[in-house]
Coordinates of C-alpha atoms and ligand atoms in Angstrom, one line a residue:
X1 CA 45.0 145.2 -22.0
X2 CA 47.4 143.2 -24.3
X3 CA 50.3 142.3 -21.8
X4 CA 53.4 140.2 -23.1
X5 CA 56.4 139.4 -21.4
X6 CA 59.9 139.3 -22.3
X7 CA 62.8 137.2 -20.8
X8 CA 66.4 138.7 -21.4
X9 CA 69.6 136.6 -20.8
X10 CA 71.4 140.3 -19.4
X11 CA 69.2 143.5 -18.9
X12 CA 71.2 147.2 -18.8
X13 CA 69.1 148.4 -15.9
X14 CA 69.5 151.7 -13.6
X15 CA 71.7 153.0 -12.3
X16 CA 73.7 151.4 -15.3
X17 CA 74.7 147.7 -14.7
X18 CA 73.9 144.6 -16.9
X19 CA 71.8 142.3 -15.0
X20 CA 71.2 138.4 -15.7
X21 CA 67.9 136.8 -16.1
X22 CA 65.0 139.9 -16.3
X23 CA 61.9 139.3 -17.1
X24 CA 60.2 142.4 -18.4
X25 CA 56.4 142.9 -18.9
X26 CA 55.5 144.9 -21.2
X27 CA 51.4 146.1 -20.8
X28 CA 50.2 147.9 -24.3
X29 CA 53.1 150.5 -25.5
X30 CA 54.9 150.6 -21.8
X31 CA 56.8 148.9 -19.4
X32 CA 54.4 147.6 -16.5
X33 CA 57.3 145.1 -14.5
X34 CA 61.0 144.7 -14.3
X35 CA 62.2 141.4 -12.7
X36 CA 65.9 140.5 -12.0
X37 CA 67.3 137.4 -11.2
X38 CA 64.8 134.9 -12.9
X39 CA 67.0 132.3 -13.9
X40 CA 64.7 130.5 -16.8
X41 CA 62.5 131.9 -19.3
X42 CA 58.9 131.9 -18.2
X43 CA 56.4 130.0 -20.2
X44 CA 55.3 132.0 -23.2
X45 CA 57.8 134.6 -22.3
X46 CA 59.8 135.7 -25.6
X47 CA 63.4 134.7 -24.9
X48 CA 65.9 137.8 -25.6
X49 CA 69.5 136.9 -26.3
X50 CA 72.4 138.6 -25.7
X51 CA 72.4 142.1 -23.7
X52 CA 69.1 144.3 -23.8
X53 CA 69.5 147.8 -23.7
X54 CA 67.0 150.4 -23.3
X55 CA 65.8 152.2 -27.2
X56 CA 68.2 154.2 -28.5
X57 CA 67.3 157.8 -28.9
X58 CA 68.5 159.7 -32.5
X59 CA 68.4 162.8 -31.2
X60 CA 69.4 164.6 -34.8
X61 CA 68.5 163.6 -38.2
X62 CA 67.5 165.0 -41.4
X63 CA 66.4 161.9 -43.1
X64 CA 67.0 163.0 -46.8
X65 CA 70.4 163.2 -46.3
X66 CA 70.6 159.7 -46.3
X67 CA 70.7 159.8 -50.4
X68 CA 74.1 161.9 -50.1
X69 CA 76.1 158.4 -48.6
X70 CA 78.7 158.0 -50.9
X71 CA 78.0 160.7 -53.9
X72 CA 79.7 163.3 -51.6
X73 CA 82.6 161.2 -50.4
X74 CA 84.3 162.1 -54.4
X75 CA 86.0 164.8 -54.2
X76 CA 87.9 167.4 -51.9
X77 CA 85.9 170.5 -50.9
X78 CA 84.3 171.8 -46.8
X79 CA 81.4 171.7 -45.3
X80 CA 80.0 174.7 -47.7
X81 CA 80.5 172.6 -50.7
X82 CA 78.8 169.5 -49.3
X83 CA 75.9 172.1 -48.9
X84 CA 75.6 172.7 -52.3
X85 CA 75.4 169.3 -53.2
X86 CA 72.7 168.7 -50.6
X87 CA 70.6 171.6 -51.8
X88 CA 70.7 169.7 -55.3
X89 CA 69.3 166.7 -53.6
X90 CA 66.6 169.1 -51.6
X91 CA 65.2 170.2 -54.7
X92 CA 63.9 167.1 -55.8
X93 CA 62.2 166.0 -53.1
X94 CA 57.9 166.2 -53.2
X95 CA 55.6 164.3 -50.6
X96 CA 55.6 160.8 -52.4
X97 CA 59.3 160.9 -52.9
X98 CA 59.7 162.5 -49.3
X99 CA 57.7 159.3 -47.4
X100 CA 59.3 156.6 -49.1
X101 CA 62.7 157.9 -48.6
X102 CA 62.3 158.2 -45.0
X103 CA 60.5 154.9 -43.8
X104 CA 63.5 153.4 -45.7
X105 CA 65.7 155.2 -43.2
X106 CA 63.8 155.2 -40.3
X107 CA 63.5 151.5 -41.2
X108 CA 67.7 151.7 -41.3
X109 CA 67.5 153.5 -38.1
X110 CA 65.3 150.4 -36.3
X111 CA 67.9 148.0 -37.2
X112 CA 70.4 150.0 -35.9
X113 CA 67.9 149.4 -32.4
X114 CA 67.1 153.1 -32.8
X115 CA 63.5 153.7 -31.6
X116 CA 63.1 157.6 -31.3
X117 CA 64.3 159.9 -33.9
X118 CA 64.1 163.6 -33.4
X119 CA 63.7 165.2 -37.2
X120 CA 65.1 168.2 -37.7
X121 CA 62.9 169.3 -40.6
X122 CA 63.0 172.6 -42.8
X123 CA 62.2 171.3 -46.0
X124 CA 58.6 172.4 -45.4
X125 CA 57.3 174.3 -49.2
X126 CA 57.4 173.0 -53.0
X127 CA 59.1 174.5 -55.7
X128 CA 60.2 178.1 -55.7
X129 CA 59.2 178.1 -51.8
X130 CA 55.2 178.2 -52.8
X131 CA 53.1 176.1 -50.0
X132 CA 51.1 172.8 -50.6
X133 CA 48.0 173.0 -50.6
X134 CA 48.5 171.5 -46.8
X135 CA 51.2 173.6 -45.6
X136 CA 52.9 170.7 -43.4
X137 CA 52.2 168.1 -46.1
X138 CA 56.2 167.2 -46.2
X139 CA 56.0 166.9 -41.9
X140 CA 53.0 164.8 -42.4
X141 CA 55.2 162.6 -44.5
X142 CA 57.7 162.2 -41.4
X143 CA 55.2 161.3 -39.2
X144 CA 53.8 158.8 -41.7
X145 CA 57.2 157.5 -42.4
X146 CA 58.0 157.0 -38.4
X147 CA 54.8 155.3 -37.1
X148 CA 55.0 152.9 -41.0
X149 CA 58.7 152.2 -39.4
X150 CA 57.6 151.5 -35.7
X151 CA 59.7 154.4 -34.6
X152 CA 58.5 157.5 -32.1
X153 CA 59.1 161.0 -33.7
X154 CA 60.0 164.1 -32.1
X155 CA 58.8 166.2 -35.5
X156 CA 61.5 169.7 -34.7
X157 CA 60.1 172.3 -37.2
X158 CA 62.4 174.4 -38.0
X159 CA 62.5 178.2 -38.7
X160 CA 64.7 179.2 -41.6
X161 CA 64.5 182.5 -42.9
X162 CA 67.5 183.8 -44.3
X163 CA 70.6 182.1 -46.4
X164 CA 73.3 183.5 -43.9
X165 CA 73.4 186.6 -41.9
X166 CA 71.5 189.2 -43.5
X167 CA 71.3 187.6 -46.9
X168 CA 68.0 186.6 -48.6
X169 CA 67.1 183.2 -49.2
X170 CA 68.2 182.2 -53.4
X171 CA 67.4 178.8 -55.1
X172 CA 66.1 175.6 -53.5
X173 CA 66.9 177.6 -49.6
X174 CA 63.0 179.1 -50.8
X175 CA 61.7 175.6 -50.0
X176 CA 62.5 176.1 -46.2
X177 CA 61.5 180.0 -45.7
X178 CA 58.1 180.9 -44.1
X179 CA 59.1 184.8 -44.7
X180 CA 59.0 185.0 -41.1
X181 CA 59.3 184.0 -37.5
X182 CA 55.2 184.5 -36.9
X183 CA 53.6 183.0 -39.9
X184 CA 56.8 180.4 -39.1
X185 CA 54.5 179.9 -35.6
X186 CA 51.5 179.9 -37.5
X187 CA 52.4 176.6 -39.7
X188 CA 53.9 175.0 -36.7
X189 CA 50.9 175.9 -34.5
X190 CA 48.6 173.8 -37.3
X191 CA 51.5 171.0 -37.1
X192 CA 51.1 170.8 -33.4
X193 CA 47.2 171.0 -33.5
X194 CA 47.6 167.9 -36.2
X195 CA 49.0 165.7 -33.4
X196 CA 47.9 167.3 -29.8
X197 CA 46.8 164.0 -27.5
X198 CA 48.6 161.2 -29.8
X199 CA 51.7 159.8 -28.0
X200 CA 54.2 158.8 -30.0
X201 CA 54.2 162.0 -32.0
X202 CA 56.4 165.0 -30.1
X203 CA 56.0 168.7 -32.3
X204 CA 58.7 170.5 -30.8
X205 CA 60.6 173.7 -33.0
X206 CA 64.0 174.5 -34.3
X207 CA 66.3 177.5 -35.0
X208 CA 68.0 176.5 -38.1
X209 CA 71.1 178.2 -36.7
X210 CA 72.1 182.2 -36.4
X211 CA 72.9 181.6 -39.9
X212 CA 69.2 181.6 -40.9
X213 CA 67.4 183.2 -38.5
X214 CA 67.6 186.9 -37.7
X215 CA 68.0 187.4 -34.1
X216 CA 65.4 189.6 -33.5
X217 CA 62.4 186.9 -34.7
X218 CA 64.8 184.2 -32.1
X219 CA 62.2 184.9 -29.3
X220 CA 58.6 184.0 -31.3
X221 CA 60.6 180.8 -31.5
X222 CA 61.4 180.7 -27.8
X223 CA 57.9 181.7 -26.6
X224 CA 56.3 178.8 -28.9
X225 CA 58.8 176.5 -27.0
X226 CA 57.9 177.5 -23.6
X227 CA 54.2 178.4 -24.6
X228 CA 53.8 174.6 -25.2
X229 CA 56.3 173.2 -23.5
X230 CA 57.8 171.5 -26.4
X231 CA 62.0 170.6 -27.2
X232 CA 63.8 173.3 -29.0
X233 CA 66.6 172.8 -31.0
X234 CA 69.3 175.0 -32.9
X235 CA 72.3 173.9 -35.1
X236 CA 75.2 175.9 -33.2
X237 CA 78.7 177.1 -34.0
X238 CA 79.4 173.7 -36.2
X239 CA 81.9 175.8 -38.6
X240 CA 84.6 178.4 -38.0
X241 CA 83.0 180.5 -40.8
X242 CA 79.5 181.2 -38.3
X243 CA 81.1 182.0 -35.5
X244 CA 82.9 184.9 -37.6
X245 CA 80.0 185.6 -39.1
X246 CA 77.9 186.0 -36.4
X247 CA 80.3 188.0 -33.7
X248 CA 80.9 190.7 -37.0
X249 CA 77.0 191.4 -37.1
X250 CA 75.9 191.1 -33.3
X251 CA 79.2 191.3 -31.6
X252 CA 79.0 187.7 -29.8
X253 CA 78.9 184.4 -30.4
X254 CA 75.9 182.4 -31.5
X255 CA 75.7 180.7 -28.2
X256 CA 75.2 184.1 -26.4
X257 CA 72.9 185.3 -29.4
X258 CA 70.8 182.1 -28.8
X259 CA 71.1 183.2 -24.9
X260 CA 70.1 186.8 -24.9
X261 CA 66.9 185.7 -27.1
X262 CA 65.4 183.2 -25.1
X263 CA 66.3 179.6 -26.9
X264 CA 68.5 178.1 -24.3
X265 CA 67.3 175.8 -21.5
X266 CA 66.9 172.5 -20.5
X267 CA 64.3 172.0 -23.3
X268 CA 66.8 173.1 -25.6
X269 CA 69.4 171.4 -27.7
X270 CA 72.0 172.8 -29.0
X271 CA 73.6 170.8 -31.8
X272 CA 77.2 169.7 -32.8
X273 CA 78.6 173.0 -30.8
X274 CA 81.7 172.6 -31.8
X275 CA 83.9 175.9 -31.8
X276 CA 83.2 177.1 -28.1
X277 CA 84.1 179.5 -26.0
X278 CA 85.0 179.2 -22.0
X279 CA 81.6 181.4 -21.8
X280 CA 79.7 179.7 -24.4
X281 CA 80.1 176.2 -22.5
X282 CA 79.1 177.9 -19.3
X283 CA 76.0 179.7 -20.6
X284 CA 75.1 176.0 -22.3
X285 CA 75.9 174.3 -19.1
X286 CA 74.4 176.4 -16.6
X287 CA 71.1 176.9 -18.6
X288 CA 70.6 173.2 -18.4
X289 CA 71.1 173.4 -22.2
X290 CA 71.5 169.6 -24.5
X291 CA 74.3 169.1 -26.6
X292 CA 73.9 167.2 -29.2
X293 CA 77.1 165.3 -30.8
X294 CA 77.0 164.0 -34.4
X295 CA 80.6 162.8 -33.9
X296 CA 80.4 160.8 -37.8
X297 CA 79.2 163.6 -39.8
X298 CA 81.2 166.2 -37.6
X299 CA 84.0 164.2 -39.0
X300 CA 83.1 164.0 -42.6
X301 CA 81.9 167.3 -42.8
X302 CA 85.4 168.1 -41.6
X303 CA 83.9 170.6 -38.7
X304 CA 86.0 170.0 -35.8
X305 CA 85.6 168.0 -32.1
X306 CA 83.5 169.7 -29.9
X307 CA 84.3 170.0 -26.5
X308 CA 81.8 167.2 -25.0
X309 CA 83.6 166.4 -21.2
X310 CA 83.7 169.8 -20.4
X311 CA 80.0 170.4 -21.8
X312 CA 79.1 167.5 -19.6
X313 CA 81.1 168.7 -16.6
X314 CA 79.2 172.2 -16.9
X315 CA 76.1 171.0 -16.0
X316 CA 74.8 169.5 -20.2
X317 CA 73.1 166.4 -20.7
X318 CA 75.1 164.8 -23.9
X319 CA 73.5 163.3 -26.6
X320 CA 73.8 162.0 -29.9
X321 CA 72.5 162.0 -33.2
X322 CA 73.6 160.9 -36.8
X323 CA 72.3 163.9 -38.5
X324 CA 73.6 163.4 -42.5
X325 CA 73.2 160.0 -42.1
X326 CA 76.5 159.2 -43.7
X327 CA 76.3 155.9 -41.4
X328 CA 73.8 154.7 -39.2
X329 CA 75.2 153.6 -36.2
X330 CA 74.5 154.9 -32.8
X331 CA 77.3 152.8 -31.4
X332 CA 80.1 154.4 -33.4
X333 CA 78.8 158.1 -32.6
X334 CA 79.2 156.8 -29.0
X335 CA 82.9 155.9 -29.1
X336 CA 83.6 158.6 -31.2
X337 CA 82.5 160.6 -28.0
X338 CA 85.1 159.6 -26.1
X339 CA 87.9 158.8 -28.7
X340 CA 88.0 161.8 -30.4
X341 CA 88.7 163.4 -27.3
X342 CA 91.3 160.8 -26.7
X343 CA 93.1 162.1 -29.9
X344 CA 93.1 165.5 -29.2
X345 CA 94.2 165.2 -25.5
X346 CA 96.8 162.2 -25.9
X347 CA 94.5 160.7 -23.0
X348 CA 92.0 158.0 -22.1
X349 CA 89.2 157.3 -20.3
X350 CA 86.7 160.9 -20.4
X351 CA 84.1 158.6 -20.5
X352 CA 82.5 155.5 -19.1
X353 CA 80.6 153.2 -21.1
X354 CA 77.9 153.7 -19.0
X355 CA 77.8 157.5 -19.5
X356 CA 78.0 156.9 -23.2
X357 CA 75.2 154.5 -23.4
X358 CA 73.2 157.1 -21.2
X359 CA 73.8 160.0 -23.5
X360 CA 72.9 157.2 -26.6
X361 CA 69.0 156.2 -24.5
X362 CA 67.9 158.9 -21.5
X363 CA 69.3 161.5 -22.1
X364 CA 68.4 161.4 -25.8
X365 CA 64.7 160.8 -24.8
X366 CA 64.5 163.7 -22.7
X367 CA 65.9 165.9 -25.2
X368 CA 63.1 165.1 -27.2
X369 CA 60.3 165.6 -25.0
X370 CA 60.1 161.5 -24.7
X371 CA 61.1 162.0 -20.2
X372 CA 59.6 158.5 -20.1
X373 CA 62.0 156.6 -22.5
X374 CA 65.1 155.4 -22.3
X375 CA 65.0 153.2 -19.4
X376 CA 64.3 149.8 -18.8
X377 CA 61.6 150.2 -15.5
X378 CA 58.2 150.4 -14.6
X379 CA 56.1 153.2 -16.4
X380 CA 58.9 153.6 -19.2
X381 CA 58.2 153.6 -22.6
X382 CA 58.3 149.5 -24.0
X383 CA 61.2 150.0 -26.2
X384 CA 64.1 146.9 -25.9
X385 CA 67.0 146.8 -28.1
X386 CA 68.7 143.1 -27.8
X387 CA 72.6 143.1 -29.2
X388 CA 74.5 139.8 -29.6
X389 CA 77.5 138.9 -27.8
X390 CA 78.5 136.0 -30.3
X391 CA 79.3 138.0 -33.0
X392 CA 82.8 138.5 -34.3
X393 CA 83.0 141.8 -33.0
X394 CA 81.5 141.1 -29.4
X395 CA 81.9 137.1 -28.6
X396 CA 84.7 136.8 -26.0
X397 CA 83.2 139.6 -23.4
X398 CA 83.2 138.9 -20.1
X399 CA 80.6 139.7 -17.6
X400 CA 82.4 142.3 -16.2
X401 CA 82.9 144.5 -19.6
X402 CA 79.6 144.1 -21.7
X403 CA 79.0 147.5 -21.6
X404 CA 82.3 148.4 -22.9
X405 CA 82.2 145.9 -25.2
X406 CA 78.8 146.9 -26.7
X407 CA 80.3 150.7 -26.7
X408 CA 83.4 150.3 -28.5
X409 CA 83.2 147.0 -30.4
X410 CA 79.6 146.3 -31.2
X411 CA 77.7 148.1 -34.3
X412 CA 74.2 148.3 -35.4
X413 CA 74.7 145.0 -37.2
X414 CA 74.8 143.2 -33.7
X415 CA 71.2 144.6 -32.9
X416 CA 68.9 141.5 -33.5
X417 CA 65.4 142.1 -31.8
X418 CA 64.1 145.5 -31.4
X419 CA 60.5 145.8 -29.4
X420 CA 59.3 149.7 -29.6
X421 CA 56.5 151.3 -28.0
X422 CA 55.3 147.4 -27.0
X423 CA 55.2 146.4 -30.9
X424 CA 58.1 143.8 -32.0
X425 CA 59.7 145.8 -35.5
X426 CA 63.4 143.8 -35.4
X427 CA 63.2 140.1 -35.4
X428 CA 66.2 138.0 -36.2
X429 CA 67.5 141.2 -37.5
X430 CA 65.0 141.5 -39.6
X431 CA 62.9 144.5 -40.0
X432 CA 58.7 144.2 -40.3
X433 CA 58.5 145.7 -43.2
X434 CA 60.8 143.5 -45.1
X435 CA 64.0 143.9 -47.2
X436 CA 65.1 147.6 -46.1
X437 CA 68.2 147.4 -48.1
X438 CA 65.8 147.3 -51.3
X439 CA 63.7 150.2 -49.8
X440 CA 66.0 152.4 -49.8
X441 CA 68.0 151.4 -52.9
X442 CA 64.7 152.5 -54.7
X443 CA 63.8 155.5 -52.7
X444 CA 67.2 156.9 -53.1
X445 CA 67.6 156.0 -56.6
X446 CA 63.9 157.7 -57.4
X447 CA 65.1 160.8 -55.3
X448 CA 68.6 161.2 -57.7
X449 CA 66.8 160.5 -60.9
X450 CA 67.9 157.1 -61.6
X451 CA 65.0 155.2 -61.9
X452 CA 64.0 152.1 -59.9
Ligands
ZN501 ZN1 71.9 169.0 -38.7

């Protein structure tokens, strides 16, 4: 077996302190040694500057989203408007187009030192909602797109069935529908058969939200999670306007809809869960429930601040995801953790650094169905992310603060070496496949018509 050995200058080891001098050995795709307190590098070790950190775990994306950064940012409008815009983007999207867009942003997401994403995918038909030939062609495309990156995927199919609470899906929303939550099961049943027994490929399933799926198909979803033992995710309560929605049809919220039918657990993430109720964060925290912040597109979506210390304090793991892409940057969805909650409250300090950097690498694995990631020790998945601490933004730390410093100073353009699943796909900041910036100015150029 192919075993290679990496020196760091300061290692972010359990239970959350940076360490000098760790050599870590790294036997195929996982962590087989952990060594503190070797003071020189090794020979034929491969030095790591700086401070490594575990991979980071994007627990939420939808990777065509990316080809909205900017094009939305024009004029006033809500998160219903932004929607509209997005469906424009959805409808030109095919499996070509689909693949090259995401390894360009799955290549984005590697520099960033990201080296799990978790896909939240409904853009599953062609035209007019009619199937491809394969059915999951556009997943196969996020697989493809992953592994060409060098990232792990957790693939979330996602159920959508309905274009808000009792209404029909219109327009390009036919792309996502399967008609129904069982032939739904049957597509993601194929999916899952696809990649049963290859590693770096988790199928789990998604409610799209209450919005889109009736409650009574909620539990076909459930049972598939539990059945197979795979993540499932929901979006839940990110706007005002569901909430409403939803307690006018079923008389409660859509955390105690998702409750009642069976989607809430510790598989389960619930994501952005922004407009809670006292009950709502105790059903979420007693079930062992995720939450999953997007704190930058939560903010440019203009949906609110979700109440993350008190999600914590109920008993849910946190973690984070950068869902619309509208910037890359695990770090800054981090900090915005705690300072949003340091606006609202006129108060500091709701969270450590080390909690935040937890929330950004285990407890973003496990949400994904990754249990074994997101840690630097023996039997752990081989994924180091190496951040300078000469850079303008991070020279000047002292010992004692490296993990603040990483948390609120550093950003993904201070991630220089990034090894995932064993294979080295960040050198120098430089990503294997070569200039990303050009990748995806022609994917997203090709996706909005423009030409290359
Ligand atoms: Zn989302």
């Amino acid at each position: 077996m192919p075993e290679l050995n990496y020196w760091c200058e300061l290692a972010w080891l359990p239970p959350g302190e940076a360490v000098k001098g760790v050599l870590v050995t790294v036997t195929d795709s996982m962590i087989s040694d952990v060594v503190p307190g070797v003071a020189e590098p090794p020979a034929g070790a491969v030095r790591l500057a700086g401070l490594t950190l575990p991979g980071l775990a994007n627990a939420h994306s939808h990777a065509f989203h990316r080809a909205l950064r900017g094009v939305t940012q024009r004029e006033k409008g809500s998160f219903w408007t932004w929607r509209e815009q997005m469906y424009t983007l959805a409808a030109t999207l095919d499996p070509d187009s689909y693949l090259a867009l995401a390894r360009a942003v799955y290549a984005e997401m590697a520099l960033a030192g990201i080296t799990c994403v978790g896909e939240f995918h409904y853009l599953h038909h062609g035209p007019g909602g009619r199937p491809y030939d394969d059915p999951n062609v556009m997943g196969h495309a996020l697989v493809q797109a992953a592994r060409e990156a060098g990232l792990r995927i957790a693939l979330l199919d996602t159920c959508y069935l309905t274009g808000g609470i009792g209404t029909p899906l219109t327009g390009v929303q036919q792309r996502f529908g399967d008609g129904d939550a069982e032939r739904w099961a049957i597509r993601a049943e194929a999916l899952l058969a696809a990649y049963r027994g290859e590693k770096d490929v988790e199928i789990g399933v998604a409610v799209h939200s209450v919005r889109a799926v009736p409650a009574e198909q909620m539990p076909v979803i459930g049972r598939f999670s539990a059945h197979h033992a795979v993540p499932a995710h929901a979006h839940v309560s990110e706007q005002r306007g569901e909430n409403s929605a939803c307690v006018e049809t079923y008389t409660a919220t859509p955390v105690e809809v998702l409750c009642e039918h069976d989607i809430l657990g510790p598989r389960s993430t619930a994501v952005h869960a922004t407009h809670l109720s006292d009950v709502d964060i105790a059903l979420l925290g007693q079930s062992g429930s995720h939450v999953c912040m997007c704190p930058t597109t939560e903010r440019d979506l203009a949906d609110g601040v979700g109440p993350a210390r008190k999600l914590r304090d109920a008993g849910s793991p946190i973690t984070l995801g950068s869902d619309s892409h509208a910037v890359i940057d695990l770090f800054e969805e981090a900090r915005a953790v705690e300072l949003n909650e340091r606006l609202i409250s006129e108060q500091r300090g709701h969270w450590t650094a080390a909690e935040l950097l937890c929330a950004a690498t285990a407890d973003g694995h496990s949400s994904l169905g990754f249990a074994d990631a997101g840690m630097l020790v023996p039997g752990a998945w081989a994924d180091l992310v190496s951040v300078r601490l000469d850079s303008v933004r991070t020279a000047g730390a002292s010992a004692r603060d490296l993990a603040e410093t990483v948390v609120f100073a550093a950003s993904a353009a201070d991630v220089h070496s990034v090894v995932s699943g064993g294979r080295r796909i960040v050198e120098d900041g430089r990503h294997v496949l070569g200039d990303v910036g050009a990748m995806l100015g022609e994917a997203i150029a090709a996706v909005r018509g423009e030409g290359a």
